[in-house]
XYZ file of C-alpha atoms in Angstrom:
676
model
C -69.427 -98.335 -42.241
C -68.237 -98.495 -38.684
C -70.776 -98.195 -35.861
C -71.437 -94.721 -34.562
C -70.995 -93.935 -30.896
C -73.810 -93.497 -28.504
C -74.874 -90.054 -27.753
C -77.535 -88.562 -25.213
C -78.622 -85.312 -24.426
C -78.217 -84.496 -20.701
C -81.003 -82.149 -19.843
C -78.999 -81.392 -16.178
C -75.944 -80.025 -18.482
C -76.124 -77.856 -21.193
C -73.280 -76.255 -22.731
C -72.994 -72.843 -24.023
C -72.038 -72.011 -27.547
C -68.708 -70.224 -28.066
C -69.050 -68.906 -31.610
C -65.308 -67.996 -32.150
C -64.330 -71.444 -30.705
C -66.817 -72.930 -33.182
C -65.194 -71.347 -36.565
C -61.941 -73.515 -35.546
C -63.746 -76.406 -36.725
C -67.243 -75.758 -37.959
C -68.816 -72.866 -39.876
C -72.045 -73.750 -39.789
C -74.936 -76.648 -39.356
C -77.647 -77.022 -41.828
C -80.843 -78.974 -42.170
C -81.879 -78.717 -46.192
C -84.967 -80.196 -47.032
C -86.253 -81.344 -50.734
C -89.351 -79.696 -51.214
C -91.515 -81.106 -54.443
C -92.839 -77.380 -55.345
C -89.670 -75.148 -54.356
C -86.843 -77.578 -54.770
C -84.270 -77.563 -52.121
C -85.019 -75.532 -49.033
C -82.420 -74.721 -46.176
C -84.533 -75.109 -43.320
C -82.037 -74.366 -40.398
C -78.822 -72.578 -40.154
C -77.213 -72.754 -36.833
C -75.741 -70.456 -35.978
C -77.719 -68.059 -38.106
C -76.347 -65.311 -40.922
C -73.186 -66.915 -41.540
C -73.780 -67.943 -45.348
C -74.491 -65.700 -48.331
C -77.729 -66.258 -50.459
C -75.196 -67.925 -53.270
C -73.697 -70.157 -50.814
C -77.046 -71.496 -49.363
C -78.126 -72.011 -53.183
C -74.953 -74.046 -54.032
C -75.004 -76.153 -50.447
C -78.356 -76.850 -51.009
C -77.926 -78.175 -54.740
C -74.943 -80.291 -53.125
C -76.496 -81.915 -50.544
C -78.886 -84.384 -52.418
C -77.720 -87.233 -54.765
C -78.639 -86.570 -58.565
C -82.215 -87.761 -59.194
C -80.824 -89.313 -62.536
C -77.924 -91.371 -60.923
C -80.160 -92.288 -58.016
C -81.240 -95.934 -58.167
C -84.803 -97.168 -56.362
C -84.540 -98.432 -52.930
C -87.585 -99.769 -51.616
C -86.367 -99.848 -47.960
C -88.581 -97.732 -45.783
C -85.278 -95.541 -44.613
C -82.030 -95.166 -46.687
C -79.351 -93.219 -45.054
C -76.070 -92.208 -46.695
C -73.099 -90.076 -45.962
C -70.901 -87.996 -48.548
C -69.032 -84.795 -48.641
C -68.492 -82.211 -51.397
C -66.304 -79.050 -51.641
C -67.156 -75.726 -53.419
C -65.580 -72.404 -53.978
C -66.749 -69.566 -52.086
C -68.398 -67.149 -54.295
C -67.757 -63.971 -52.233
C -63.878 -64.844 -52.438
C -63.996 -65.412 -56.184
C -63.335 -61.989 -57.329
C -60.635 -61.297 -55.159
C -59.048 -64.578 -55.793
C -58.987 -63.942 -59.410
C -57.363 -60.515 -58.764
C -54.868 -61.959 -56.586
C -54.000 -64.949 -59.109
C -53.458 -62.479 -61.742
C -51.095 -60.281 -59.543
C -49.075 -63.622 -58.745
C -49.276 -64.514 -62.315
C -48.030 -61.108 -63.319
C -45.313 -61.439 -60.872
C -44.156 -64.469 -61.985
C -43.614 -63.479 -65.432
C -40.945 -61.683 -64.249
C -39.327 -64.455 -62.755
C -37.137 -67.238 -64.463
C -39.653 -69.813 -65.628
C -36.992 -72.336 -63.790
C -37.030 -70.726 -60.446
C -40.269 -71.512 -57.874
C -38.423 -69.661 -55.240
C -41.298 -67.314 -54.838
C -41.511 -66.583 -51.070
C -45.300 -66.512 -49.828
C -46.051 -64.000 -47.109
C -45.497 -65.105 -43.735
C -49.229 -65.922 -42.302
C -50.464 -64.639 -38.919
C -52.125 -66.883 -36.445
C -54.529 -63.974 -35.905
C -56.117 -64.230 -39.838
C -59.681 -64.613 -39.718
C -60.517 -67.869 -41.110
C -63.512 -66.632 -43.339
C -61.352 -63.832 -44.859
C -58.594 -66.263 -46.105
C -60.794 -69.510 -46.974
C -61.275 -69.816 -50.621
C -62.938 -73.100 -50.297
C -65.666 -74.909 -48.123
C -66.661 -78.394 -47.314
C -69.747 -79.850 -46.855
C -70.233 -83.542 -45.159
C -73.749 -84.615 -45.596
C -75.945 -87.204 -43.779
C -79.106 -87.663 -46.251
C -81.976 -89.548 -45.365
C -84.606 -90.834 -48.067
C -87.956 -91.888 -46.094
C -89.924 -93.897 -48.560
C -93.690 -93.474 -47.694
C -96.482 -94.344 -50.173
C -98.931 -91.760 -48.653
C -96.422 -89.018 -49.474
C -95.897 -87.289 -53.061
C -93.943 -89.063 -54.927
C -93.975 -91.769 -52.452
C -91.446 -90.370 -50.068
C -89.331 -87.461 -48.835
C -85.493 -86.633 -48.456
C -83.512 -84.431 -45.804
C -79.993 -83.645 -45.429
C -78.105 -82.927 -42.127
C -74.828 -80.938 -43.262
C -71.669 -79.847 -41.452
C -70.103 -76.904 -43.374
C -66.379 -76.609 -42.669
C -62.896 -74.772 -43.827
C -61.095 -77.884 -43.120
C -60.744 -81.131 -45.136
C -61.252 -83.202 -41.792
C -63.172 -86.138 -42.789
C -62.103 -88.269 -40.022
C -63.989 -85.837 -37.618
C -66.985 -85.011 -39.553
C -67.858 -88.670 -40.667
C -68.047 -89.972 -37.228
C -69.518 -86.857 -35.806
C -72.363 -87.424 -38.731
C -73.084 -90.512 -37.400
C -74.054 -88.937 -34.221
C -75.635 -85.928 -35.325
C -77.721 -87.377 -38.391
C -79.912 -89.957 -36.464
C -79.935 -87.596 -33.494
C -81.475 -84.742 -35.443
C -84.082 -87.038 -36.626
C -84.811 -88.164 -33.315
C -85.051 -84.626 -31.232
C -85.134 -81.968 -34.092
C -83.253 -78.511 -33.774
C -82.377 -79.337 -30.365
C -79.481 -81.559 -31.621
C -77.849 -78.904 -33.434
C -77.563 -76.729 -30.761
C -76.241 -79.209 -28.459
C -73.652 -80.652 -31.012
C -72.481 -77.088 -31.881
C -72.152 -76.430 -28.200
C -70.068 -79.395 -27.583
C -67.895 -78.669 -30.642
C -67.271 -75.092 -29.632
C -65.693 -76.871 -26.375
C -62.882 -78.739 -28.440
C -59.368 -77.871 -28.306
C -57.907 -76.080 -31.383
C -57.140 -78.301 -34.043
C -53.736 -79.723 -34.114
C -52.509 -81.166 -37.502
C -50.950 -84.532 -37.692
C -51.926 -85.324 -34.089
C -54.508 -87.849 -32.286
C -57.030 -86.143 -30.636
C -59.727 -86.900 -28.375
C -62.980 -84.828 -28.832
C -65.731 -85.196 -26.379
C -69.355 -85.183 -27.716
C -71.949 -85.644 -25.234
C -71.212 -89.011 -23.356
C -69.115 -90.094 -26.379
C -65.682 -89.158 -27.597
C -64.348 -89.113 -30.916
C -60.448 -90.375 -31.202
C -59.219 -88.928 -34.642
C -56.318 -88.536 -36.305
C -55.860 -85.346 -38.126
C -53.916 -84.805 -41.604
C -50.485 -83.209 -40.966
C -50.066 -79.354 -41.656
C -48.235 -80.033 -44.799
C -50.867 -81.633 -46.329
C -53.543 -78.913 -45.721
C -54.050 -76.191 -48.638
C -52.800 -72.921 -47.674
C -56.041 -71.672 -48.951
C -58.196 -73.465 -46.213
C -57.742 -70.584 -44.086
C -56.370 -72.666 -41.099
C -52.860 -71.480 -40.468
C -50.621 -74.046 -38.832
C -46.967 -73.989 -37.970
C -45.238 -76.729 -40.294
C -42.763 -79.199 -38.474
C -39.120 -79.247 -39.629
C -39.949 -83.231 -39.989
C -42.583 -82.536 -42.885
C -39.682 -80.382 -44.394
C -37.744 -83.062 -46.625
C -39.334 -85.873 -48.134
C -38.137 -88.924 -45.822
C -40.586 -91.908 -44.756
C -41.961 -91.311 -41.247
C -40.996 -93.890 -38.259
C -44.686 -93.873 -36.927
C -46.813 -95.338 -39.965
C -49.600 -94.683 -37.656
C -49.728 -91.188 -38.285
C -51.329 -89.950 -41.030
C -49.212 -88.117 -44.018
C -51.897 -86.634 -46.310
C -55.441 -85.761 -46.862
C -58.265 -88.198 -46.600
C -55.912 -91.297 -44.885
C -59.372 -92.643 -43.647
C -60.694 -93.154 -47.348
C -61.370 -96.654 -48.192
C -58.807 -96.862 -50.899
C -59.366 -100.879 -51.449
C -62.933 -101.040 -51.248
C -63.863 -98.211 -53.800
C -61.000 -99.062 -56.451
C -61.455 -102.787 -55.904
C -62.180 -103.290 -59.748
C -59.329 -101.138 -60.771
C -56.543 -102.568 -58.635
C -53.926 -102.642 -61.418
C -54.606 -98.958 -62.581
C -53.860 -97.648 -59.555
C -50.230 -96.894 -60.735
C -51.771 -94.987 -63.585
C -54.072 -93.093 -61.568
C -50.945 -92.033 -58.915
C -49.145 -90.751 -62.212
C -52.119 -88.734 -63.521
C -52.562 -87.148 -60.162
C -48.953 -86.368 -59.570
C -48.801 -84.481 -62.766
C -51.978 -82.626 -62.407
C -54.223 -84.222 -65.368
C -58.272 -83.673 -65.158
C -59.872 -86.593 -64.192
C -63.519 -87.589 -64.321
C -64.729 -90.129 -61.864
C -68.147 -91.339 -62.280
C -69.952 -93.619 -59.745
C -73.631 -94.416 -59.324
C -73.872 -92.721 -55.975
C -72.476 -89.777 -53.997
C -70.957 -91.706 -51.234
C -69.039 -93.902 -53.957
C -67.812 -90.928 -55.978
C -66.817 -88.964 -53.308
C -65.027 -91.625 -51.305
C -63.072 -92.326 -54.996
C -61.807 -88.641 -55.183
C -60.765 -89.002 -51.683
C -58.971 -91.913 -52.186
C -57.445 -90.599 -55.262
C -56.234 -87.695 -53.424
C -55.067 -89.733 -50.513
C -52.532 -91.665 -53.209
C -49.821 -88.801 -53.259
C -49.177 -88.164 -49.665
C -47.115 -86.830 -48.417
C -47.120 -84.418 -51.701
C -49.325 -81.144 -51.169
C -52.196 -81.967 -53.581
C -52.974 -78.680 -55.362
C -55.329 -79.800 -58.065
C -58.531 -78.481 -57.417
C -60.915 -81.856 -56.350
C -64.582 -81.880 -56.071
C -65.649 -85.242 -54.660
C -69.466 -84.541 -55.443
C -70.016 -82.250 -58.204
C -73.372 -81.521 -60.024
C -74.390 -79.549 -62.822
C -75.684 -76.751 -60.682
C -72.067 -75.751 -59.656
C -71.222 -72.150 -61.030
C -67.922 -73.749 -62.558
C -69.913 -76.227 -64.838
C -71.009 -73.499 -67.191
C -67.262 -72.712 -67.683
C -66.147 -76.251 -68.365
C -69.175 -77.182 -70.277
C -68.094 -74.176 -72.803
C -64.866 -76.058 -73.416
C -64.311 -77.137 -76.844
C -62.412 -79.774 -78.452
C -58.601 -78.780 -78.188
C -59.049 -76.726 -75.374
C -57.163 -77.361 -72.201
C -59.278 -78.763 -68.928
C -58.087 -77.183 -65.693
C -56.299 -79.364 -63.576
C -58.941 -80.796 -61.412
C -60.733 -84.048 -60.192
C -64.500 -84.094 -60.590
C -66.568 -86.937 -58.854
C -69.965 -87.068 -60.498
C -73.158 -89.442 -60.562
C -75.095 -87.770 -63.371
C -74.668 -89.444 -66.631
C -75.038 -86.086 -68.522
C -71.192 -85.511 -67.512
C -70.205 -87.886 -70.215
C -71.879 -86.248 -72.959
C -71.154 -82.398 -71.613
C -67.536 -83.002 -70.627
C -66.717 -85.850 -73.485
C -63.377 -83.931 -73.887
C -62.060 -84.701 -70.570
C -59.090 -86.827 -71.095
C -59.167 -89.276 -68.462
C -62.472 -90.737 -67.364
C -62.677 -93.369 -64.341
C -65.721 -95.227 -63.490
C -66.149 -96.912 -59.844
C -68.550 -98.346 -57.779
C -71.703 -100.834 -57.687
C -75.008 -99.644 -58.923
C -76.298 -101.608 -56.189
C -75.120 -100.196 -52.880
C -77.125 -102.496 -50.776
C -75.566 -105.703 -52.219
C -72.422 -107.314 -50.956
C -69.514 -106.626 -53.272
C -68.362 -109.627 -55.543
C -64.921 -110.634 -54.804
C -62.526 -108.594 -56.957
C -61.199 -111.399 -58.896
C -64.567 -111.357 -60.894
C -64.792 -107.583 -61.139
C -65.215 -106.486 -64.727
C -62.149 -105.399 -66.825
C -60.567 -102.053 -67.771
C -60.891 -100.313 -70.686
C -56.883 -100.173 -71.067
C -54.843 -102.722 -72.741
C -51.521 -102.961 -71.108
C -49.968 -105.367 -73.676
C -47.461 -106.273 -70.924
C -47.115 -109.213 -68.244
C -46.285 -107.263 -65.380
C -50.173 -106.074 -65.124
C -50.999 -109.555 -64.467
C -49.186 -110.801 -61.324
C -52.331 -110.699 -59.049
C -52.881 -114.363 -58.047
C -56.383 -113.535 -56.934
C -57.558 -112.810 -60.260
C -59.362 -115.202 -62.140
C -58.153 -116.922 -65.010
C -61.116 -116.102 -66.891
C -60.037 -112.281 -67.109
C -57.563 -113.590 -69.703
C -59.920 -115.487 -71.736
C -60.373 -114.557 -75.274
C -64.197 -113.325 -74.804
C -62.804 -111.015 -72.021
C -60.022 -109.692 -74.413
C -62.585 -109.141 -76.697
C -64.859 -107.215 -74.120
C -62.105 -104.980 -73.125
C -61.278 -103.999 -76.659
C -65.334 -103.296 -76.944
C -65.093 -101.510 -73.875
C -62.234 -99.081 -75.035
C -63.793 -98.535 -78.512
C -67.143 -97.861 -77.051
C -65.576 -95.163 -74.516
C -67.444 -93.862 -71.513
C -70.573 -93.450 -73.341
C -71.388 -96.886 -72.898
C -71.890 -96.354 -69.264
C -75.276 -94.915 -70.148
C -76.592 -98.462 -70.986
C -74.941 -100.373 -68.329
C -72.193 -99.312 -65.309
C -68.928 -100.930 -65.545
C -65.678 -100.455 -63.552
C -63.048 -99.075 -65.973
C -60.778 -96.451 -67.012
C -60.181 -94.971 -70.149
C -57.124 -92.738 -70.726
C -54.575 -92.649 -73.774
C -51.715 -91.820 -70.945
C -48.933 -94.137 -71.088
C -47.664 -94.921 -67.358
C -43.955 -94.620 -66.387
C -44.345 -96.770 -63.400
C -44.923 -100.515 -63.487
C -47.743 -102.277 -60.996
C -46.096 -103.515 -58.267
C -47.407 -107.166 -58.202
C -46.004 -108.265 -54.798
C -48.209 -105.408 -53.326
C -51.052 -106.861 -55.156
C -50.318 -110.372 -54.130
C -50.334 -109.424 -50.368
C -53.943 -108.090 -50.497
C -56.779 -110.161 -48.756
C -59.685 -111.520 -50.749
C -62.305 -111.319 -47.889
C -65.007 -113.181 -50.203
C -68.745 -112.393 -49.517
C -68.726 -111.877 -45.435
C -69.418 -107.939 -44.962
C -67.942 -108.211 -41.474
C -64.814 -109.964 -42.429
C -64.719 -107.695 -45.646
C -64.710 -104.488 -43.424
C -61.519 -105.612 -41.444
C -59.632 -107.091 -44.465
C -60.295 -103.770 -46.130
C -58.671 -102.053 -43.054
C -55.449 -104.450 -43.666
C -55.877 -103.903 -47.414
C -55.786 -99.851 -47.237
C -52.778 -99.918 -44.925
C -50.823 -102.215 -47.486
C -51.707 -99.915 -50.428
C -51.471 -96.765 -48.445
C -47.983 -97.717 -47.153
C -46.681 -98.626 -50.774
C -47.944 -95.431 -52.126
C -46.362 -93.212 -49.409
C -43.078 -95.215 -50.008
C -43.633 -94.288 -53.810
C -44.274 -90.854 -53.517
C -41.644 -90.287 -50.899
C -38.824 -92.041 -53.149
C -40.106 -89.435 -56.322
C -39.588 -86.597 -54.088
C -36.239 -87.729 -52.417
C -34.007 -86.060 -55.135
C -35.419 -82.591 -53.928
C -34.304 -83.189 -50.502
C -30.849 -81.147 -50.802
C -32.778 -78.135 -51.911
C -34.288 -78.161 -48.089
C -31.377 -79.219 -46.331
C -30.544 -76.659 -43.315
C -27.118 -75.616 -42.155
C -26.072 -74.536 -38.468
C -23.243 -72.210 -37.598
C -19.903 -74.125 -37.652
C -17.945 -74.574 -33.996
C -16.326 -71.141 -33.378
C -18.075 -69.267 -35.902
C -20.144 -66.217 -35.013
C -24.198 -67.086 -35.141
C -25.014 -63.291 -35.473
C -24.278 -63.535 -39.082
C -26.782 -64.046 -41.559
C -27.605 -67.653 -42.389
C -26.317 -68.946 -45.749
C -29.016 -69.252 -48.443
C -30.383 -72.620 -49.284
C -29.069 -74.735 -52.400
C -30.296 -72.506 -55.134
C -32.645 -74.573 -57.666
C -32.951 -74.644 -61.261
C -35.375 -76.903 -63.389
C -32.708 -77.715 -66.109
C -29.848 -78.164 -63.722
C -31.859 -80.250 -61.542
C -32.988 -82.776 -64.297
C -29.677 -82.908 -65.894
C -28.107 -84.214 -62.204
C -30.996 -86.448 -61.794
C -30.337 -87.844 -65.368
C -26.524 -88.527 -64.431
C -27.201 -90.238 -61.108
C -30.541 -91.934 -61.660
C -33.876 -92.113 -59.744
C -32.577 -94.569 -56.992
C -32.939 -98.264 -56.286
C -36.402 -98.245 -55.277
C -38.090 -96.258 -58.456
C -35.279 -98.095 -60.866
C -37.059 -101.190 -60.211
C -40.582 -99.862 -60.495
C -40.249 -97.452 -63.545
C -39.583 -97.813 -67.242
C -36.836 -95.984 -68.807
C -38.482 -92.834 -69.780
C -38.758 -92.061 -65.867
C -37.001 -88.831 -66.307
C -40.390 -87.851 -68.584
C -42.191 -88.296 -65.640
C -40.040 -85.669 -63.607
C -40.283 -83.221 -66.259
C -43.941 -83.357 -66.223
C -44.267 -83.092 -62.644
C -42.051 -79.890 -62.890
C -44.455 -78.584 -65.146
C -47.546 -79.419 -63.528
C -49.552 -77.745 -60.878
C -48.431 -79.728 -57.759
C -44.662 -79.094 -57.747
C -44.264 -75.340 -57.384
C -46.606 -74.820 -54.491
C -45.171 -77.840 -52.749
C -41.582 -76.940 -53.374
C -42.450 -73.333 -52.156
C -43.683 -74.346 -49.011
C -40.965 -76.990 -48.408
C -38.321 -74.092 -49.242
C -40.323 -71.727 -46.751
C -40.340 -74.208 -44.048
C -36.847 -75.011 -44.581
C -35.899 -71.326 -44.291
C -37.880 -70.806 -41.163
C -36.168 -73.903 -39.352
C -32.873 -72.605 -40.397
C -33.504 -69.319 -38.816
C -34.694 -71.049 -35.809
C -31.516 -72.935 -35.462
C -29.509 -70.239 -36.078
C -31.518 -68.135 -33.343
C -31.108 -70.770 -31.047
C -27.485 -70.626 -31.713
C -27.319 -67.095 -30.526
C -29.168 -67.411 -27.481
C -26.665 -70.258 -26.543
C -23.311 -68.396 -27.498
C -21.209 -67.141 -24.809
C -20.575 -63.740 -26.394
C -17.875 -62.899 -23.875
C -16.003 -66.085 -25.237
C -16.759 -65.291 -28.650
C -15.572 -62.130 -29.063
C -12.311 -62.755 -26.907
C -10.927 -64.402 -30.239
C -12.074 -61.530 -32.629
C -10.293 -58.663 -34.326
C -11.337 -55.122 -33.561
C -13.170 -55.114 -37.032
C -15.060 -58.239 -36.340
C -16.032 -56.772 -33.139
C -17.728 -54.041 -34.860
C -19.372 -56.389 -37.348
C -20.846 -58.165 -34.508
C -22.342 -55.051 -32.866
C -24.107 -54.442 -36.134
C -25.377 -57.961 -36.465
C -26.689 -58.111 -32.952
C -28.205 -54.569 -33.406
C -30.095 -55.400 -36.356
C -31.254 -59.085 -34.935
C -32.789 -56.985 -32.056
C -34.532 -54.635 -34.215
C -35.859 -57.684 -36.292
C -37.151 -59.570 -33.035
C -38.833 -56.406 -31.868
C -40.600 -55.945 -34.958
C -41.726 -59.629 -34.832
C -42.942 -59.002 -31.203
C -45.073 -56.183 -32.361
C -46.426 -57.489 -35.381
C -46.913 -61.231 -33.668
C -46.297 -62.543 -36.968
C -43.508 -64.912 -36.162
C -46.011 -67.543 -34.725
C -43.543 -67.578 -31.618
C -44.129 -67.472 -27.740
C -44.266 -63.610 -26.910
C -42.146 -64.618 -23.649
C -39.758 -66.621 -25.527
C -39.358 -63.700 -27.967
C -39.253 -61.230 -25.240
C -36.300 -63.196 -23.509
C -34.427 -63.266 -26.884
C -34.623 -59.820 -27.001
C -33.038 -59.597 -23.433
C -30.340 -61.823 -24.217
C -29.536 -60.196 -27.364
C -29.429 -56.779 -25.695
C -26.974 -58.043 -22.934
C -24.602 -59.337 -25.755
C -24.892 -56.029 -27.590
C -23.639 -54.316 -24.372
C -21.224 -56.565 -23.672
C -19.540 -56.082 -27.371
C -20.261 -52.513 -26.773
C -18.063 -52.653 -23.567
C -15.059 -53.995 -25.426
C -15.187 -51.295 -28.033
C -12.254 -48.498 -27.908
C -13.899 -45.382 -26.524
C -13.908 -43.172 -29.584
C -15.963 -46.040 -31.437
C -18.486 -46.035 -28.556
C -18.765 -42.117 -28.903
C -19.226 -42.377 -32.627
C -22.064 -45.224 -31.997
C -23.725 -43.252 -29.260
C -24.185 -40.247 -31.685
C -27.313 -42.265 -32.963
C -29.959 -41.590 -30.475
C -31.883 -44.700 -31.133
C -28.820 -46.804 -30.497
C -28.373 -44.975 -27.457
C -31.554 -45.645 -26.122
C -30.923 -49.387 -26.999
C -27.832 -49.399 -25.008
C -29.399 -47.446 -22.199
C -32.283 -50.127 -22.033
C -29.647 -52.806 -21.989
C -27.694 -51.409 -19.249
C -31.099 -50.904 -17.100
C -31.148 -54.661 -17.300
C -28.243 -55.293 -15.407
C -29.823 -56.430 -12.087
C -31.846 -59.126 -14.192
C -30.785 -62.704 -12.551
C -28.390 -64.173 -14.862
C -27.204 -60.660 -16.113
C -23.174 -59.794 -15.571
C -22.759 -56.173 -14.400
C -21.914 -54.050 -17.624
C -21.390 -50.110 -17.588
C -21.024 -47.910 -20.648
C -17.934 -45.982 -21.086
C -15.515 -48.657 -19.597
C -14.320 -50.641 -22.636
C -11.606 -53.160 -22.778
C -10.228 -52.954 -26.279
C -9.062 -56.397 -27.842
C -5.431 -56.722 -28.586
């Protein structure tokens, strides 16, 4: 874990809390104590009154390690950091109604068409009204003291947010957790006040966030990776519209780009390509680890594998039996389909209650305080590849392929996940046959740091960059065939930008698959996938990730095309354009410009386009001048006919009143010059 920045409370400077600004980053700060008689209790919640009673209960249960899974640690103080995600209770009924409406509307559409446009979002939306999920970032301290009951006590400092900004809240907890245990409630007030002074979150950017005498320099995940139901509404750039590799590799391309992918999956490196496919197609996965930090890190790492794809699978970094949705999952019988979700758990009871989960992954070490073993000596997986390409990692010990290890792997697969009840092993149990072959050239580039923790931490950074770059390239190439459906077009030279832009290329599942089958997946994927690669695309199209991602990309593409045509209208010399038009084309241009003015006016009034009001007003003025210019060249009888409409007459009158504005040519109603 990286060293936490220093922080000191300055008595001469006491910043004031701005609750509205705080909500942009944090919902609340909570202090939760484990009481032997009453269980988990929320001692402090700052600001107060922002959580329901059900939310407080769920947060309290999720903020402590499972007693069943927690191994004894005889050190006097043991700190750990992890995070969880839960569905907001008061939103559940409304979400069900909304999802039912969406399902019913989708039934009316062809199953092969994902072109369902979501409503345009407003920046003024209240976050608490739109968020379906909340994230809890936990600093847990266990203090062992033989004088206390059961030999110790537990407390957790929790940051609650609607945003999956682990790169912000993990280092913030490293400051806030120890500070609270030093000075108490005053720490919550000071940290909250400093956070409320932060600027608005800017996704995909490096931000410097002051906190006392320190500053957090963090990269936020890009807007296209943030779940639409997070409540944080950001304008997505056109650069995220089409699936191309970014030029700047230091910029994060997905959620949890700071997760220790190499460290947590070190014993299962050969299986990362299987896990990538399972997440890509939205298969349910149960991840079990000895501790909450390990299981939450594994879930975060797994989600980060599919960047830059929007992950629409419900992921729970730390899931407990107290979660209200556990009862629903526990009631599923053999043959029932599990919903697409990733569950990170530590309680071994889940191995029995969710025994029908199709994919189980076991990660982490049961002794978190001991140094990790070199990954050449880690335990084998429960899968048997039977193919040589899985054994290209040079650092893997040859003992791994001895007859005894082969028998152990067979036994591991035969016994199934329940063998973890007696001994923890790193393994994966799944009947899924992967299409993608492990890239041994990538594995051979990874560095084995040995036993030195300091060297190991720095080498993990290098290894994480290698792995993340590869899977970013893999996902980007997988999504590349969809690029033509997001391609925008601008007005051709000499054509009118006032007509409606052409629609994007229409999409159809069957036509896409037929076209892809004919031309192939491309050179990059051809070398890394088996002959049944088209089946992976079919499963992706049917899975939960495709439609939300495709719809958002189409929406961004349409908005970008609208922006380009709007800019073309602003740059157009209307006099030069209409000089080459027939009288009928001039009338059509008049109607089109009038329609655009009304549209801009409505957007100004609603404020739902997310553009600057000054720019929008300037656009309206330009269009009104163009309308007046077109009106002036129309025949007098056509002018008189148009002026019979009172609203149009008022619009033209308003245009003529702007004739003295800077840059506005003098124009008059009733002095037409008809085109020849």
